[in-house]
XYZ file of C-alpha atoms in Angstrom:
258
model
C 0.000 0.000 0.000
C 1.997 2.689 -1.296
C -0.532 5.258 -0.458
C 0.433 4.476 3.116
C 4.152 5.042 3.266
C 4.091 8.730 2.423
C 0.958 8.578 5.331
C 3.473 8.016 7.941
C 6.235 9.721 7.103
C 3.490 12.525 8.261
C 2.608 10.498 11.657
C 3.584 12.610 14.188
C 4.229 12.062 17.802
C 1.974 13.878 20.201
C 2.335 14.021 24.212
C 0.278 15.052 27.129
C 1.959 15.256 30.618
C 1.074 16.716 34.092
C 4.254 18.640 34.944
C 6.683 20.587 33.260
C 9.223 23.790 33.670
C 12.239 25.725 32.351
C 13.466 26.805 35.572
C 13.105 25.203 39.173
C 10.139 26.014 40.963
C 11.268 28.769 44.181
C 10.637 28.962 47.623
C 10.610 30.855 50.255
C 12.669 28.223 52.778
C 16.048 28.355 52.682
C 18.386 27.241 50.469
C 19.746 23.268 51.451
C 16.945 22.608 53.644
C 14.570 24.069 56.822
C 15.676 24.173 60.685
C 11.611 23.839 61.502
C 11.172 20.606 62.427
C 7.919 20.457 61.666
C 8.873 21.656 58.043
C 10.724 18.132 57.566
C 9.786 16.386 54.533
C 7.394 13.166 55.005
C 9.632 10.291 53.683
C 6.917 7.606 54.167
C 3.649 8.943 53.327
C 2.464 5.849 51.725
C -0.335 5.167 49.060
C -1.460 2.449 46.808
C 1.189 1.494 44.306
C -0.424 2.035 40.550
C -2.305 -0.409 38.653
C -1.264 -0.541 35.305
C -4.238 -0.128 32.872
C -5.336 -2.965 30.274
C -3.914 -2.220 27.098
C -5.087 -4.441 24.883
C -9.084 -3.878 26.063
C -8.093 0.357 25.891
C -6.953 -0.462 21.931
C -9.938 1.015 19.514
C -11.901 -1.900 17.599
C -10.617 -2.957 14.508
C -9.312 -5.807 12.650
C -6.650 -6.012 14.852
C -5.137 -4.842 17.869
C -2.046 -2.201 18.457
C -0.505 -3.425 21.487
C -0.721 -6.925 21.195
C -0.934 -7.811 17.461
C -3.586 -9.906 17.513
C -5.509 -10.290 14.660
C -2.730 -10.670 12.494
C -0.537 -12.992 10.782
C 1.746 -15.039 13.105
C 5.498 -14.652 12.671
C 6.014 -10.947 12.347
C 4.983 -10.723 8.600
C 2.050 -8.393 9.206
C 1.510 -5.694 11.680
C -1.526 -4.152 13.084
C -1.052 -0.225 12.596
C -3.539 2.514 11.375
C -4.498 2.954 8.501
C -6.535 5.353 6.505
C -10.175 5.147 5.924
C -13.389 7.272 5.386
C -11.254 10.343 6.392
C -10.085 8.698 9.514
C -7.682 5.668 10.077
C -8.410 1.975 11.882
C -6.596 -0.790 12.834
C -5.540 -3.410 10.302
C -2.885 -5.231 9.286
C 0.217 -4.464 6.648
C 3.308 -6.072 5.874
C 6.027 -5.708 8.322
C 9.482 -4.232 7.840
C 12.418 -5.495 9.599
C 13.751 -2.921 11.524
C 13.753 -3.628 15.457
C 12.376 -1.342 17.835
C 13.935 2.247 18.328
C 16.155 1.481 14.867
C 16.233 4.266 12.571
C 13.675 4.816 10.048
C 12.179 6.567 6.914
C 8.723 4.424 6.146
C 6.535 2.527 7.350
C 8.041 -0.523 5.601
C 10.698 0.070 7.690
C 9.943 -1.133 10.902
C 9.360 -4.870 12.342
C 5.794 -6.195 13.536
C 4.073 -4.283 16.298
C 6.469 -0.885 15.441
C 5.825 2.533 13.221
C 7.707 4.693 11.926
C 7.348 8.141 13.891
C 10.248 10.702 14.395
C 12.625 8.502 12.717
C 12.748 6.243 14.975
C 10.940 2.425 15.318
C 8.342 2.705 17.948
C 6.537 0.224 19.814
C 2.454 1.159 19.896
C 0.773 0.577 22.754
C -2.706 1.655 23.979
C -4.180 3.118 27.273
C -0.554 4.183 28.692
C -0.227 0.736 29.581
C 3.214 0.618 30.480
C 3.352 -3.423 30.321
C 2.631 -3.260 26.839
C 6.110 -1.468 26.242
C 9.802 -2.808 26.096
C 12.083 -2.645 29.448
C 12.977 0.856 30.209
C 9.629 1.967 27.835
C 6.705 3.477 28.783
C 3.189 3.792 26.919
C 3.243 8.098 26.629
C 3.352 9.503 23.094
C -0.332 9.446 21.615
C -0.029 8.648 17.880
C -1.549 11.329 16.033
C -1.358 10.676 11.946
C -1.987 13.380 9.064
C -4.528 11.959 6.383
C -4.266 15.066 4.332
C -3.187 18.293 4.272
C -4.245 20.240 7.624
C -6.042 16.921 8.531
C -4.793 15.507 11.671
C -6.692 12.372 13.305
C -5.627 10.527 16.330
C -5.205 6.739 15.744
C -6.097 6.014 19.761
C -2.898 4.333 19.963
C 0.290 5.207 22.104
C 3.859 4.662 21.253
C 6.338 3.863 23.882
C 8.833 6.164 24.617
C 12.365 5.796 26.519
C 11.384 6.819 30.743
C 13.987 7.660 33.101
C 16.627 9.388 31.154
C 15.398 13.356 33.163
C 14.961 14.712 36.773
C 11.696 15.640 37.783
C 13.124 18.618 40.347
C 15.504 19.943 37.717
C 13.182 20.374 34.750
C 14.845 22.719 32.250
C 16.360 22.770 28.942
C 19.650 21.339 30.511
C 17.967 17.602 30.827
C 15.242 18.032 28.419
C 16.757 19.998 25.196
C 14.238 19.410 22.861
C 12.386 22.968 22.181
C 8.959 23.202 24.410
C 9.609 19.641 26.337
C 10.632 19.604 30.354
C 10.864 16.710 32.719
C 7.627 15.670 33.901
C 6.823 12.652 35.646
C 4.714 10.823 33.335
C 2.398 8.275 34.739
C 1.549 6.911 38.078
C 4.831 4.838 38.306
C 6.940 7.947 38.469
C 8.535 7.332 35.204
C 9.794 10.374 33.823
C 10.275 11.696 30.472
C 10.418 15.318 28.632
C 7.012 15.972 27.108
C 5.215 19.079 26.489
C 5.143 22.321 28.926
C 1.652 22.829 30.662
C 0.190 25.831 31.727
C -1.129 24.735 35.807
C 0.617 26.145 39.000
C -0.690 24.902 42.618
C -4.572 24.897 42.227
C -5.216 25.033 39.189
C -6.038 22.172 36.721
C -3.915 19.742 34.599
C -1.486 20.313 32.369
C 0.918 21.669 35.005
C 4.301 23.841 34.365
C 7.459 22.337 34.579
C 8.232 21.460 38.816
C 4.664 20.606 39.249
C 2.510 17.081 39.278
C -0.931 16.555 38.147
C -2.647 14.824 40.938
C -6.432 14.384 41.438
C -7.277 16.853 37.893
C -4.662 19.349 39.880
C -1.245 21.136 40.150
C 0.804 19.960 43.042
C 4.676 21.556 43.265
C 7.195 19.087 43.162
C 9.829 18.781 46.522
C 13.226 17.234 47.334
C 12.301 14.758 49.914
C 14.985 13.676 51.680
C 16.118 13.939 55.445
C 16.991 17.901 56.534
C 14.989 19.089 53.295
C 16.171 20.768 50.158
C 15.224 22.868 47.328
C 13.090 23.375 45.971
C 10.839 23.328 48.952
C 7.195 23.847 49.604
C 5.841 27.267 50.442
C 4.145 27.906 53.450
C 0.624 28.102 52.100
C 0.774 25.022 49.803
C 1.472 22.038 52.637
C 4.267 20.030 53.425
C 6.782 18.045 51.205
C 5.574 14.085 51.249
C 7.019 11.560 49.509
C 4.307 8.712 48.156
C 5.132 5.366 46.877
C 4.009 6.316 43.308
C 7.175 9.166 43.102
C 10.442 8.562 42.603
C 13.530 8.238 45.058
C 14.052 11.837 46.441
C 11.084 13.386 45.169
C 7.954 14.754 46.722
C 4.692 16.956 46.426
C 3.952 19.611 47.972
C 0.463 18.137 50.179
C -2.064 20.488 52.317
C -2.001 19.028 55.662
């Protein structure tokens, strides 16, 4: 399907994340920590570890399915990816390339069973953030977004998996996340983290949040360095004390009323 190759050389990789920043968030304790005691970050504040979502029932209906491959050939000849139809695009199965995952690429030939080609690269789709649906070190948070036509973007439902891990949530500026209008966020309920997209929400206000913030409950929460004697950044006064919950990472907070 020829019609299809110059199709995805237009796919385009879209993210969504909850926190973002170009500078580290400020605050008014001082610098290296807090001699309040009752300042002292919350190392052990608990909470449920996240459930990760089903993929495979979160894929749209189609012939096939994007995170899985079922539906299609067995042995990596075919590969369930969207295509284009009635102005739109649905799952269904094509001829594979042989490309691995995160090879270089130009088409969509390119790429090996259960891959496309977006950005250049060989990525893994995946649907519903499921992270299990993704290769080691992968998480499920680009949405795949794929230009039919001129000025005609649709969204294909599906997710690609993108490399987690490789920023730091507390510094998240251009100097770990280079690409133009991308800071470190933390990017799902694991406390992955990855550079996506810059929100606009500061404590309060709703999701997307700038850069040093999390999205929690539909709102902003400031990120914190929780770790004995404090750090910075810190919480202000008025926005709670630093806790750190089993879903963020090693050394990192949120800022939580009490």
């Amino acid at each position: 399907m020829r019609v299809w190759a110059s199709l995805l050389l237009l796919g385009m990789v879209s993210t969504a994340g909850c926190s973002t920043s170009s500078s580290p968030p400020s605050s008014p304790d001082a610098e290296g920590g807090t001699d309040d005691p009752s300042r002292e970050p919350i190392l052990d504040g608990g909470g449920d570890l996240p459930t990760a979502p089903h993929g495979e029932a979160l894929c749209p209906a189609g012939a096939c399915n994007y995170q899985t491959g079922q539906g299609c050939a067995d042995g990596g000849a075919a590969s369930c990816v969207p295509l284009p139809i009635d102005g739109g695009v649905a799952p269904m199965c094509e001829t594979a390339g042989s490309k691995p995952f995160g090879a270089d690429c130009t088409q969509w030939t390119d790429c090996a069973s259960g891959a496309v080609c977006a950005n250049g690269k060989c990525l893994k789709l995946c649907c519903g953030k499921d992270w299990t649906g993704c290769p080691e070190g992968q998480h499920c948070l680009g949405s795949f977004d794929v230009q039919v036509a001129p000025g005609k973007i649709v969204s294909s439902q599906a997710f690609v998996c993108l490399s987690a891990h490789q920023c730091d949530a507390l510094v998240p500026s251009s100097s770990s996340c280079p690409q133009p209008g991308t800071t470190c966020q933390l990017a799902d309920g694991t406390g992955a983290t990855a550079c996506l997209p810059e929100g606009t929400g500061t404590p309060g206000q709703p999701c997307p949040c700038k850069g040093g913030y999390a999205c929690v409950g539909g709102g902003c929460r400031r990120l914190c360095k929780a770790v004995p004697g404090g750090g910075e950044p810190s919480c202000p006064l008025d926005e709670g004390r630093c806790v750190h919950f089993n879903r963020n990472p090693d050394g990192l907070g949120e800022c939580t009323p009490q």
